[in-house]
Short mmCIF file of C-alpha atoms and ligand atoms in Angstrom, two decimals:
data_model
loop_
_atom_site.label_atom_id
_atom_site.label_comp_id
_atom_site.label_asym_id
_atom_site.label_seq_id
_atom_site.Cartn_x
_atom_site.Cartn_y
_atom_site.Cartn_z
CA UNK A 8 78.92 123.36 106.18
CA UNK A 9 79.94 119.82 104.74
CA UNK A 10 77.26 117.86 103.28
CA UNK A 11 77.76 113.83 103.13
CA UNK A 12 76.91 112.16 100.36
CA UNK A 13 77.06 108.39 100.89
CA UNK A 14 77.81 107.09 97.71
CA UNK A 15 78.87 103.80 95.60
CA UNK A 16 81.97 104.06 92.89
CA UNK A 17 80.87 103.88 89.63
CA UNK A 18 83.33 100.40 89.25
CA UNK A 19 80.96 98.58 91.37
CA UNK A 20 77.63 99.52 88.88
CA UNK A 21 78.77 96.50 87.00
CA UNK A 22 78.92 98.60 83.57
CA UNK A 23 81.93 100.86 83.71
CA UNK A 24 85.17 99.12 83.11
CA UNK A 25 88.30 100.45 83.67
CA UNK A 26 91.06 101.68 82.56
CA UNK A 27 89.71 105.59 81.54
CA UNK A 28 88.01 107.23 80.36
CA UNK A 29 84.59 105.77 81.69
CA UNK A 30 82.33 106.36 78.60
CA UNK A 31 78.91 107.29 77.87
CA UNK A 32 78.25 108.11 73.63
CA UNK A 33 75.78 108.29 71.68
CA UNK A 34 73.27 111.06 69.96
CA UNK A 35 72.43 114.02 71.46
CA UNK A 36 68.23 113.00 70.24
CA UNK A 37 67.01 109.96 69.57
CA UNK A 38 65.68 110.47 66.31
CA UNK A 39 64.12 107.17 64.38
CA UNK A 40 64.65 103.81 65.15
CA UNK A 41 67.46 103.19 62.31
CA UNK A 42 69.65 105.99 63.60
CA UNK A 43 69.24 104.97 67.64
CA UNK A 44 70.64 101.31 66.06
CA UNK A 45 72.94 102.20 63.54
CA UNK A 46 74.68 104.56 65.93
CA UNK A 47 74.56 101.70 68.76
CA UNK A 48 76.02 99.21 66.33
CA UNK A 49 78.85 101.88 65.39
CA UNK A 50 79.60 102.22 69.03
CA UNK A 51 79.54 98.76 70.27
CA UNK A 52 81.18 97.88 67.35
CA UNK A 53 84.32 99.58 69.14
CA UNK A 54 83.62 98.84 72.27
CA UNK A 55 81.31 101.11 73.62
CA UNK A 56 79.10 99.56 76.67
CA UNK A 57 76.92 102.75 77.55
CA UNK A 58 74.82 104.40 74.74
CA UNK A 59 72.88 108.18 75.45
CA UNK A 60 70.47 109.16 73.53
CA UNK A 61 68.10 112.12 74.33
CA UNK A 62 64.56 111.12 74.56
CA UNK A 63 62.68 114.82 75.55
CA UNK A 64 65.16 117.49 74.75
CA UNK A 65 65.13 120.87 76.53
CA UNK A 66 65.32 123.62 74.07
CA UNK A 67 65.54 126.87 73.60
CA UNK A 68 62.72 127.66 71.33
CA UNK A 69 59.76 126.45 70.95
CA UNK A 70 58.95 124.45 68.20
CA UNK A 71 62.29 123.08 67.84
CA UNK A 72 62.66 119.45 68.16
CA UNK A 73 61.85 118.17 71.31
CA UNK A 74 62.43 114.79 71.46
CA UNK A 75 60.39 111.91 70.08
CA UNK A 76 59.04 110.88 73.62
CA UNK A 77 58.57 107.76 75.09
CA UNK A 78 58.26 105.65 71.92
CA UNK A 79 61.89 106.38 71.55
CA UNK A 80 62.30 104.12 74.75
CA UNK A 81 61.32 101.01 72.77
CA UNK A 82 64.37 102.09 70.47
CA UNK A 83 66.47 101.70 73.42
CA UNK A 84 64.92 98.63 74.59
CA UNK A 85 66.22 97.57 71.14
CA UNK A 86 69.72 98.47 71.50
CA UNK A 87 69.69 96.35 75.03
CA UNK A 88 68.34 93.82 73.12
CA UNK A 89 70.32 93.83 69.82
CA UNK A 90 73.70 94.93 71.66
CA UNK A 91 73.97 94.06 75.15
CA UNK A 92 75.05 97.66 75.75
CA UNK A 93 73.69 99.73 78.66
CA UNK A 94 71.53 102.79 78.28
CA UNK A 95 70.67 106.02 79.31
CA UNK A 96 68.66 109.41 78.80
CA UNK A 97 68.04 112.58 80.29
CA UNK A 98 64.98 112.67 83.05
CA UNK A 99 63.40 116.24 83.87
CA UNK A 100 60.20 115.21 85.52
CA UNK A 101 58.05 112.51 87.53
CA UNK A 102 56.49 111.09 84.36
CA UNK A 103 60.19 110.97 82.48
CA UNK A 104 61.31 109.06 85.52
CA UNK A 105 58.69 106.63 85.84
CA UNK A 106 58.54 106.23 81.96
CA UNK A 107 62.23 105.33 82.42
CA UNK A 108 61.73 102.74 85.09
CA UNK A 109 58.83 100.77 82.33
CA UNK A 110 61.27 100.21 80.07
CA UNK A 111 64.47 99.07 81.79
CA UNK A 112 66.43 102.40 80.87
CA UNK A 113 70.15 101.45 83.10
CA UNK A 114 71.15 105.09 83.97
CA UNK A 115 69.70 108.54 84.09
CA UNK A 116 71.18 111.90 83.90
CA UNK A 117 69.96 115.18 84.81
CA UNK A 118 70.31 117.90 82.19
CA UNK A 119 71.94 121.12 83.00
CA UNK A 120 68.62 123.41 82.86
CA UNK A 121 67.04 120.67 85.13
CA UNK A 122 70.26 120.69 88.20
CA UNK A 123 69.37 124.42 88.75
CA UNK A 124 66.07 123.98 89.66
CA UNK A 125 65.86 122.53 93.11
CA UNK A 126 61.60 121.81 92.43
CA UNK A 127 62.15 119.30 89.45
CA UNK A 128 65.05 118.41 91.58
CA UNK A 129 62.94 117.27 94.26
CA UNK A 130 59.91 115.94 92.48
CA UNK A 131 62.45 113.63 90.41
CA UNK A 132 64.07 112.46 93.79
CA UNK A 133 60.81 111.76 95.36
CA UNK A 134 59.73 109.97 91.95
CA UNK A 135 63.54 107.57 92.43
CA UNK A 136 63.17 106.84 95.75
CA UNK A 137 63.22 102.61 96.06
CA UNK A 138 64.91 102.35 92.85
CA UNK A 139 68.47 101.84 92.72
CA UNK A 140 69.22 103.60 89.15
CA UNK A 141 72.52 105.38 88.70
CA UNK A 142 71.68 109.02 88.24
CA UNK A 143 74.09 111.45 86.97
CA UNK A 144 73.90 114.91 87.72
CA UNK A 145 74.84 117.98 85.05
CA UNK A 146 76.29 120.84 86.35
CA UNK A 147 73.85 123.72 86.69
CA UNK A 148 73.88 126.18 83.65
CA UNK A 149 75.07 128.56 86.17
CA UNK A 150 78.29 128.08 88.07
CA UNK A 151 76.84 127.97 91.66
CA UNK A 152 78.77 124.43 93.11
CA UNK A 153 75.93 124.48 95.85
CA UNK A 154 73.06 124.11 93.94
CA UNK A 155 75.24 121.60 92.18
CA UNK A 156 75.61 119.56 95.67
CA UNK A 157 71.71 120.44 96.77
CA UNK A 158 70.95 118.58 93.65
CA UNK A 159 73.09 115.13 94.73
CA UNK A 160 72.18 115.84 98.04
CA UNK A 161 68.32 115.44 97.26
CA UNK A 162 68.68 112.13 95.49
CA UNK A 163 71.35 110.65 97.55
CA UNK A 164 68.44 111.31 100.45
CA UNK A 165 66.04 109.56 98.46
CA UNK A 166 68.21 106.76 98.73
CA UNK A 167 70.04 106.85 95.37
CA UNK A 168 73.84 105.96 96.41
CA UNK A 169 74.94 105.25 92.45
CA UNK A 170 75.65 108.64 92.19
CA UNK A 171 77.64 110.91 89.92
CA UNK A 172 78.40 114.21 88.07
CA UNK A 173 78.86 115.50 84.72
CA UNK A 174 80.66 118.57 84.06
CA UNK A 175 79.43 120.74 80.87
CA UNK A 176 80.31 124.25 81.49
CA UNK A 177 78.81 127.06 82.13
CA UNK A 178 76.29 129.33 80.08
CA UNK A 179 78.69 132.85 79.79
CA UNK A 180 78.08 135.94 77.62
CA UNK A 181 81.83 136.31 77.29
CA UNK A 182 83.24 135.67 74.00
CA UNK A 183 85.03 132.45 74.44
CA UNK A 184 85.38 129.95 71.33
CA UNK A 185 83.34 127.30 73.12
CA UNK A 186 79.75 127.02 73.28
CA UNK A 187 79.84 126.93 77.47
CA UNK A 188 82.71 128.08 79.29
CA UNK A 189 84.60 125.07 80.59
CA UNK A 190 85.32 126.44 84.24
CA UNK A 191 87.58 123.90 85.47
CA UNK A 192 88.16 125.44 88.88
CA UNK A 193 84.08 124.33 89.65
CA UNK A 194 85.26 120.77 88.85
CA UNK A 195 88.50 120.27 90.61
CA UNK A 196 86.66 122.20 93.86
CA UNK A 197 83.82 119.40 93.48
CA UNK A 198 85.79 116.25 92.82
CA UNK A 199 88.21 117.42 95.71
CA UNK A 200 85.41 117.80 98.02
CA UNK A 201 83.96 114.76 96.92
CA UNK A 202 86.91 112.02 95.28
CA UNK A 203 84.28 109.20 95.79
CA UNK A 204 81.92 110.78 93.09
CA UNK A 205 82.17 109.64 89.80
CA UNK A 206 83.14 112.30 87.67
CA UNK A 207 82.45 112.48 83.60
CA UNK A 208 83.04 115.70 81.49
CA UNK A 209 80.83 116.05 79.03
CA UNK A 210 82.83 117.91 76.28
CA UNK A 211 80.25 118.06 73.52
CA UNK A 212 78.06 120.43 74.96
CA UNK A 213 81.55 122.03 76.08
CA UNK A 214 82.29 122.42 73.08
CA UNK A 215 79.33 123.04 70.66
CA UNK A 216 81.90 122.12 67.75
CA UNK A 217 83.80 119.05 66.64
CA UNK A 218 87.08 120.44 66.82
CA UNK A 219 87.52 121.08 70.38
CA UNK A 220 86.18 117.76 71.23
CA UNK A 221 89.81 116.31 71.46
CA UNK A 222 91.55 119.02 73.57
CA UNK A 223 88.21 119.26 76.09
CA UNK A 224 88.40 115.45 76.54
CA UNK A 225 92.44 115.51 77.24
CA UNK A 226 91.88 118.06 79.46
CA UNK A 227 89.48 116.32 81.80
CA UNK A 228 91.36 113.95 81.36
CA UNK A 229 94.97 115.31 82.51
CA UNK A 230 92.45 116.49 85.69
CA UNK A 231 91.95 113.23 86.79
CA UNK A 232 88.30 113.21 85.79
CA UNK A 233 86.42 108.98 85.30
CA UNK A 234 85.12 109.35 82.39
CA UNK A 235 83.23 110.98 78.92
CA UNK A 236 80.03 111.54 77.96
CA UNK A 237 80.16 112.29 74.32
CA UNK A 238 77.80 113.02 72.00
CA UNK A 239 77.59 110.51 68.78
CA UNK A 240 75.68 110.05 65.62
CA UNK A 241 75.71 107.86 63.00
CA UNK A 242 75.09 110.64 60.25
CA UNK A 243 76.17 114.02 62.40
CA UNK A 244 75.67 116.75 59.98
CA UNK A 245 71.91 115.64 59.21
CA UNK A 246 71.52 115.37 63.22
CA UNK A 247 67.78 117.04 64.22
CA UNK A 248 69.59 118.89 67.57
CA UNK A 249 73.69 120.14 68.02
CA UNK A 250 74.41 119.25 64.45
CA UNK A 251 78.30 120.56 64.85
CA UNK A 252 79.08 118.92 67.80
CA UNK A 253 78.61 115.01 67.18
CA UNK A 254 81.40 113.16 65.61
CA UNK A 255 80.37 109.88 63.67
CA UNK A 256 81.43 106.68 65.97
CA UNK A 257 84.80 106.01 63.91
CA UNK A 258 85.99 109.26 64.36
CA UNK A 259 84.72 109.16 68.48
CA UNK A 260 86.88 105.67 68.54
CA UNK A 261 89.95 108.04 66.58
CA UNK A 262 89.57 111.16 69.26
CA UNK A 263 89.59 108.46 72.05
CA UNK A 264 92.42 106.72 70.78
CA UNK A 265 94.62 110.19 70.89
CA UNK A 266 93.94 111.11 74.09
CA UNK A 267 96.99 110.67 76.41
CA UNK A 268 95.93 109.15 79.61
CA UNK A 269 98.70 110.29 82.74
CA UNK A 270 98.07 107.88 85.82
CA UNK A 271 96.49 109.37 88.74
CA UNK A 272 99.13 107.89 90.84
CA UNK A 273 102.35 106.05 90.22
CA UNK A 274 103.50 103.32 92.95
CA UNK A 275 107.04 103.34 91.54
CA UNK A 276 109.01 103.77 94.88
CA UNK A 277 111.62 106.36 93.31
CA UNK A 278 108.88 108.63 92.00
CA UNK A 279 107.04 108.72 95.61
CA UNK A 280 110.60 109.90 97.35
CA UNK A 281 110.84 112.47 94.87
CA UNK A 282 106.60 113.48 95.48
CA UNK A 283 107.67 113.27 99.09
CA UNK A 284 110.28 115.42 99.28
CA UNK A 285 108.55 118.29 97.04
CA UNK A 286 105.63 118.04 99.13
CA UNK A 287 107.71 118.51 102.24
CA UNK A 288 109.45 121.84 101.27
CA UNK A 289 105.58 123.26 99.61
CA UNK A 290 104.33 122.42 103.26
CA UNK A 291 107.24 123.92 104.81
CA UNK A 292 106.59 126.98 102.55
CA UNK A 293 103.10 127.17 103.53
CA UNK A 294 104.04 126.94 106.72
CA UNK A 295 105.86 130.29 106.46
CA UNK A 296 103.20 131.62 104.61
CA UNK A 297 101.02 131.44 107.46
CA UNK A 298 103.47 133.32 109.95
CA UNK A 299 104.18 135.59 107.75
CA UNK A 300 100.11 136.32 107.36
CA UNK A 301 99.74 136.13 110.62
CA UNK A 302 102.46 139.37 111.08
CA UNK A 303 100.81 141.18 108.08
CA UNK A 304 97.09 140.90 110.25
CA UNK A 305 98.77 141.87 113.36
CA UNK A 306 100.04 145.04 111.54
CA UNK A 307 96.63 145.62 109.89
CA UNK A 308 95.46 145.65 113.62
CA UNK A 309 97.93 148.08 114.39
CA UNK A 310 97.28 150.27 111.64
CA UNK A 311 93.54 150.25 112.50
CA UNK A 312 94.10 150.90 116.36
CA UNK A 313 95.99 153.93 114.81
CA UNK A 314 93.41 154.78 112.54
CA UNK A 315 90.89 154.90 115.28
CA UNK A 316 93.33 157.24 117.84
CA UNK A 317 93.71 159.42 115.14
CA UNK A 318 89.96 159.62 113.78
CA UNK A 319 90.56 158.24 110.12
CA UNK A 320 88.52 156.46 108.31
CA UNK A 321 89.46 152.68 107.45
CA UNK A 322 89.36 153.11 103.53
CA UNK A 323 92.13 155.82 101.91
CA UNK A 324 91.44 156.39 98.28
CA UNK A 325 94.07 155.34 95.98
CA UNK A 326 96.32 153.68 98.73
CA UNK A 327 94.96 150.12 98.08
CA UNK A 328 95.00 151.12 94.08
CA UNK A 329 98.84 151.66 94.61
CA UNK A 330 99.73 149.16 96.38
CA UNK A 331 97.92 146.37 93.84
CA UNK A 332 99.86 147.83 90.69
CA UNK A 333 102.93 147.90 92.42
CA UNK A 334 102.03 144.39 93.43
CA UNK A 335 101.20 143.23 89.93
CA UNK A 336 104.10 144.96 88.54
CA UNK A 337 107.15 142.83 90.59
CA UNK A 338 104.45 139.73 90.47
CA UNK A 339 105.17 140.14 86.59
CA UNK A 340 108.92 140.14 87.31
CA UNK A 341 109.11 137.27 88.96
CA UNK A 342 106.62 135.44 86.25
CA UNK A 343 103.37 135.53 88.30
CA UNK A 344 100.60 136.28 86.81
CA UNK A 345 98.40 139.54 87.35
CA UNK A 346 95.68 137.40 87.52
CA UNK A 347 96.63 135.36 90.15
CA UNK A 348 98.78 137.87 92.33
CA UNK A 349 95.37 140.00 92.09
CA UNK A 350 93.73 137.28 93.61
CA UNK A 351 95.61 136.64 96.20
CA UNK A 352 96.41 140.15 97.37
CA UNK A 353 92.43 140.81 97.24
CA UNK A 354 92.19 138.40 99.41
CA UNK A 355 94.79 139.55 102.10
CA UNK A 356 93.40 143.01 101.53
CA UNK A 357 89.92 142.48 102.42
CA UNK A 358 90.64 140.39 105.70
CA UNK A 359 92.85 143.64 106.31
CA UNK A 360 89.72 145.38 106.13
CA UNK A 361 87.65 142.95 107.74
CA UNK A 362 90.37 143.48 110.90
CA UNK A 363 90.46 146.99 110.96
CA UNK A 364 86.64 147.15 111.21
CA UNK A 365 86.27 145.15 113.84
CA UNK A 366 89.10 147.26 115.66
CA UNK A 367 86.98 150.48 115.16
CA UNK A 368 83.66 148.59 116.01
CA UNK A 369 85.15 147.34 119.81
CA UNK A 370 84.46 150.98 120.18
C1 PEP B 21 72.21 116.72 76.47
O1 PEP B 21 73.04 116.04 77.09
O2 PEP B 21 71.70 116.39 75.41
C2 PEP B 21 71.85 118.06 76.99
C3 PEP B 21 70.73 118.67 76.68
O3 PEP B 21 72.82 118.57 77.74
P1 PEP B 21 72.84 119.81 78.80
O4 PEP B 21 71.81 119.53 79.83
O5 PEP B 21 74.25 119.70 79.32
O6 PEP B 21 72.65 121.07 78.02
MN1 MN B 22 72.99 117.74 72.81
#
């Protein structure tokens, strides 16, 4: 089922300026007043117009730092004050919320842990409703894209229409090198369902270390993504929470200026004839694909009609497990990947299934 979300771009907010990437920095905690300030002046200083800054901090463990609470909002007053810039901080409850709306904080953002629980969810929606704050939504630590949608959904029916997502990856067990597993494919499916949304990556928490800040960032970037929200600190390696993973705002304004940034579009006339004419022959290709899917199920019927005259069962061992290496074998010849030819002939196979079952159940 499609869910609507009725939503306003993050260019009409009247703080994101174009071109990309949209972006959010600033520390992972607030921590004292001098390091909320010195970071803001390091980032305005460059031309940063929205500053972060963690106010209560989900953690692991207790008795790690958990934020300095809500006198850490007058620091942000401050950097409104002192710096024009816009700010923002994580919300996980009613009283965050309304704490948020006493001291002018601009934009919100949902953390991660927070997304995944459609109660807090809820209770924060029902605390929003008659504001218009900007709320952006973390991905859930898990990668379920519905949850990730209930989430949007809830606040967008509280009335909050400045709406938008970050993507941080995913909590994983496998060994990867980053802290969360990036998993892209969530993203893409989400900003295709919904290209109004405005879409940050948040490649910090990506990341969990400085040096794959830069090739998290171009990536969401080469996707198309708005924006970054990236974590900064005036004195990183001191930092009271993710220590490795804040760069100092001169070396934020260095990453930034080496990513490449590839237009979503081009309106030169030549390159849309040759987009055109690509697109035509993939559509015509697809086109085929469909007939000759269409053949494949209609033999998959015939095999199951077959099946059924002859009193065998739908499943032979070791047929399927042939058929999939043989696959994956020519796939490789022709330079597809096992991974993808897998996928696709999974797929095929279990409508096959799916077919010959309902063949066997008509009687
Ligand atoms: C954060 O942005 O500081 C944070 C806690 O992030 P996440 O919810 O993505 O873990
Ligand atoms: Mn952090």
């Amino acid at each position: 089922m499609a869910h609507e979300l009725d939503i306003v771009p993050a260019t009409e907010w009247g703080f994101f300026t174009l071109p990309r990437p949209m972006c959010i920095a600033g520390p992972c905690s607030a921590e004292t007043e001098e390091q909320v300030l010195e970071t803001a002046k390091g980032l305005h200083d460059f031309g940063i117009h929205v500053f972060r800054a963690g106010i209560w901090k989900p953690r692991t463990h207790p008795g790690s730092f958990e934020g300095v609470g809500s006198k850490g909002l007058k620091w942000l007053k401050k950097v409104k004050e002192q710096y024009g810039m816009q700010v923002s901080t994580e919300v996980a409850s009613e009283k965050h919320v309304l704490e948020c709306i006493k001291y002018g904080v601009d934009l919100l953002w949902i953390g991660a842990r927070t997304s995944a629980n459609p109660f807090l969810m809820q209770e924060i929606a029902d605390a929003l409703e008659g504001t218009d704050i900007p709320v952006l939504v973390k991905n859930p630590v898990n990668p379920d894209i519905d949850l990730w949608i209930g989430a949007l959904e809830r606040l967008n029916r509280a009335g909050i229409r400045k709406l938008g997502v970050i993507h941080r990856g995913f909590s994983t067990s496998a060994p990867i090198p980053y802290r969360n597993d990036p998993g892209w494919k969530l993203a893409v499916e989400l900003r295709t369902r919904y290209p109004q949304l405005a879409f940050f990556a948040d490649p910090s928490h990506m990341a969990g270390s400085r040096k794959y800040l830069l090739e998290l960032s171009q990536r969401a970037m080469d996707l198309g993504l708005d924006g970054l929200m990236v974590e900064s600190h005036c004195n990183p390696d001191c930092a009271w929470s993710d220590a490795k993973q804040q760069l100092t705002p001169p070396d934020l304004k260095t990453m930034l200026e080496s990513l490449i940034i590839r237009d979503n579009t081009s309106e030169n006339e030549a390159y849309k004839e040759g987009i055109d004419a690509l697109r035509a022959r993939i559509d015509v290709i697809d086109e085929n694909l469909l007939k000759l899917l269409k053949e494949r199920m209609d033999v998959s019927r015939s095999i199951g009609e077959y099946k059924r005259e002859h009193n065998v069962a739908i499943i032979q061992a070791g047929r399927w497990e042939q058929l999939l290496s043989d696959m994956v074998e020519r796939a490789a010849a022709l330079g597809i990947s096992e991974q993808a030819i897998t996928a696709i002939m999974t797929a095929i196979h279990d409508e096959s299934v799916r077919v010959q079952n309902e063949v066997l159940e008509k009687n």
